[in-house]
Amino acid sequence: LCKYLELATPADGLRVYADFAIGFWLHSVSALAKARNSIPPAKLRTLFLCYDQFNENEKFPDAIKEAGHFLYPADDSTQWDGLKSDNHGGGGHSTTADKVFRMGLHDMLRIIDSEHFDGEIRAGNSKFGCKSEAESSLLTEAE
């Protein structure tokens, strides 16, 4: 897949990767979300954190505390105080740091989602209340 993505046009690569990601991640995470909302004990054992919570520096400490408290509820959550991030969006997953190019990819993905996937990506994101990088301040705050 990585080799293909290196050689493909951005539109073709994005469409193929989106198809892969939907099958590999989105369906199973959506099923987990459905179970979490319909089976009461699952709600207590499931925590969803959004990608932007770890990529926006001011949200990072709260996300770490929330995850720590969920995983270790009896522990003192102040042990995670002071953790910082100097991430500027995208983390290690960034295709490029070029904000204009990244916004173009987001625009392209919205079209691909609508034309090829019947809005499945948008619907999946809405189940968790997470923002995409384009909807959040990630691309503008790093300018």
Short mmCIF file of C-alpha atoms in Angstrom, two decimals:
data_model
loop_
_atom_site.label_atom_id
_atom_site.label_comp_id
_atom_site.label_asym_id
_atom_site.label_seq_id
_atom_site.Cartn_x
_atom_site.Cartn_y
_atom_site.Cartn_z
CA LEU A 1 0.00 0.00 0.00
CA CYS A 2 2.76 2.45 0.92
CA LYS A 3 4.57 1.84 -2.37
CA TYR A 4 1.36 2.43 -4.32
CA LEU A 5 0.66 5.63 -2.38
CA GLU A 6 4.12 6.94 -3.28
CA LEU A 7 3.38 6.46 -6.98
CA ALA A 8 -0.32 7.37 -7.16
CA THR A 9 -1.80 10.78 -7.82
CA PRO A 10 -3.07 12.44 -4.63
CA ALA A 11 -6.71 11.80 -5.62
CA ASP A 12 -6.15 8.11 -6.45
CA GLY A 13 -3.97 7.54 -3.40
CA LEU A 14 -6.46 9.21 -1.09
CA ARG A 15 -9.37 7.17 -2.49
CA VAL A 16 -7.46 3.87 -2.13
CA TYR A 17 -6.24 4.73 1.37
CA ALA A 18 -9.73 5.82 2.44
CA ASP A 19 -11.14 2.51 1.21
CA PHE A 20 -8.44 0.66 3.19
CA ALA A 21 -9.00 2.75 6.34
CA ILE A 22 -12.78 2.30 6.23
CA GLY A 23 -12.44 -1.47 6.03
CA PHE A 24 -9.54 -1.78 8.46
CA TRP A 25 -10.54 0.74 11.16
CA LEU A 26 -13.80 2.59 10.69
CA HIS A 27 -16.13 -0.42 10.55
CA SER A 28 -14.74 -2.01 13.71
CA VAL A 29 -14.65 1.29 15.61
CA SER A 30 -18.22 2.05 14.50
CA ALA A 31 -19.33 -1.38 15.73
CA LEU A 32 -17.63 -0.68 19.05
CA ALA A 33 -19.41 2.68 19.30
CA LYS A 34 -22.75 1.03 18.57
CA ALA A 35 -22.11 -1.62 21.24
CA ARG A 36 -21.03 1.05 23.69
CA ASN A 37 -24.31 2.87 23.23
CA SER A 38 -26.56 -0.20 23.28
CA ILE A 39 -24.94 -2.47 25.87
CA PRO A 40 -24.66 -0.63 29.22
CA PRO A 41 -21.60 -2.53 30.60
CA ALA A 42 -19.66 -1.69 27.41
CA LYS A 43 -19.97 2.02 28.18
CA LEU A 44 -17.97 1.57 31.36
CA ARG A 45 -15.17 -0.26 29.52
CA THR A 46 -14.85 1.99 26.48
CA LEU A 47 -13.22 5.40 26.18
CA PHE A 48 -13.08 7.35 22.94
CA LEU A 49 -10.54 10.12 22.56
CA CYS A 50 -10.30 12.21 19.43
CA TYR A 51 -7.14 12.59 17.39
CA ASP A 52 -7.25 16.37 17.77
CA GLN A 53 -7.10 15.99 21.56
CA PHE A 54 -3.53 14.76 21.18
CA ASN A 55 -2.52 17.12 18.39
CA GLU A 56 -3.63 20.42 19.86
CA ASN A 57 -1.04 21.30 22.46
CA GLU A 58 -3.48 22.92 24.90
CA LYS A 59 -5.75 19.80 24.85
CA PHE A 60 -2.93 17.27 25.27
CA PRO A 61 -2.61 17.38 29.11
CA ASP A 62 -6.37 16.89 29.59
CA ALA A 63 -6.46 14.00 27.11
CA ILE A 64 -3.61 12.26 28.94
CA LYS A 65 -5.34 12.76 32.31
CA GLU A 66 -8.64 11.47 30.92
CA ALA A 67 -6.97 8.34 29.50
CA GLY A 68 -4.97 7.78 32.69
CA HIS A 69 -8.00 8.17 34.92
CA PHE A 70 -9.98 5.75 32.71
CA LEU A 71 -7.22 3.13 32.71
CA TYR A 72 -6.21 3.57 36.35
CA PRO A 73 -9.26 5.02 38.19
CA ALA A 74 -7.85 4.41 41.66
CA ASP A 75 -4.57 6.22 40.94
CA ASP A 76 -3.94 9.87 41.62
CA SER A 77 -4.48 11.61 38.27
CA THR A 78 -2.18 14.49 39.25
CA GLN A 79 0.73 12.21 38.29
CA TRP A 80 0.09 13.26 34.69
CA ASP A 81 0.18 16.99 35.44
CA GLY A 82 2.82 18.88 33.53
CA LEU A 83 2.96 16.59 30.49
CA LYS A 84 3.37 18.73 27.42
CA SER A 85 3.35 18.26 23.67
CA ASP A 86 5.04 20.30 21.01
CA ASN A 87 3.03 18.74 18.23
CA HIS A 88 1.97 21.04 15.40
CA GLY A 89 -0.78 18.88 13.96
CA GLY A 90 -0.68 15.60 12.13
CA GLY A 91 1.96 14.12 14.40
CA GLY A 92 3.90 11.28 12.83
CA HIS A 93 0.99 10.70 10.47
CA SER A 94 1.49 13.91 8.51
CA THR A 95 1.72 13.56 4.76
CA THR A 96 3.36 16.97 4.67
CA ALA A 97 3.60 20.03 6.88
CA ASP A 98 2.43 22.20 3.96
CA LYS A 99 -0.88 23.57 5.29
CA VAL A 100 -2.24 24.56 1.88
CA PHE A 101 -1.57 21.06 0.50
CA ARG A 102 -3.11 19.44 3.62
CA MET A 103 -6.28 21.55 3.27
CA GLY A 104 -6.45 20.49 -0.38
CA LEU A 105 -6.29 16.84 0.71
CA HIS A 106 -9.12 17.43 3.20
CA ASP A 107 -11.23 19.05 0.46
CA MET A 108 -10.45 16.15 -1.87
CA LEU A 109 -11.38 13.61 0.82
CA ARG A 110 -14.76 15.28 1.37
CA ILE A 111 -15.49 14.90 -2.35
CA ILE A 112 -14.22 11.29 -2.42
CA ASP A 113 -16.29 10.47 0.66
CA SER A 114 -19.40 11.90 -0.95
CA GLU A 115 -18.88 10.39 -4.44
CA HIS A 116 -17.39 6.99 -3.62
CA PHE A 117 -18.33 6.15 -0.03
CA ASP A 118 -21.80 7.68 0.37
CA GLY A 119 -20.60 9.89 3.25
CA GLU A 120 -19.44 6.93 5.34
CA ILE A 121 -16.36 8.76 6.62
CA ARG A 122 -18.37 11.82 7.65
CA ALA A 123 -20.99 9.60 9.32
CA GLY A 124 -18.29 7.66 11.16
CA ASN A 125 -16.66 10.82 12.49
CA SER A 126 -19.99 12.18 13.67
CA LYS A 127 -20.56 9.11 15.89
CA PHE A 128 -17.70 10.23 18.09
CA GLY A 129 -18.06 14.01 17.94
CA CYS A 130 -14.48 14.33 16.71
CA LYS A 131 -13.34 17.09 14.39
CA SER A 132 -11.13 16.55 11.40
CA GLU A 133 -7.86 18.41 11.20
CA ALA A 134 -9.49 20.79 8.72
CA GLU A 135 -12.42 21.53 11.04
CA SER A 136 -10.24 22.16 14.06
CA SER A 137 -7.62 24.84 14.46
CA LEU A 138 -4.70 22.49 13.75
CA LEU A 139 -3.83 23.87 10.34
CA THR A 140 -4.27 27.51 11.25
CA GLU A 141 -2.57 27.48 14.67
CA ALA A 142 0.76 26.29 13.24
CA GLU A 143 0.98 29.23 10.80
#
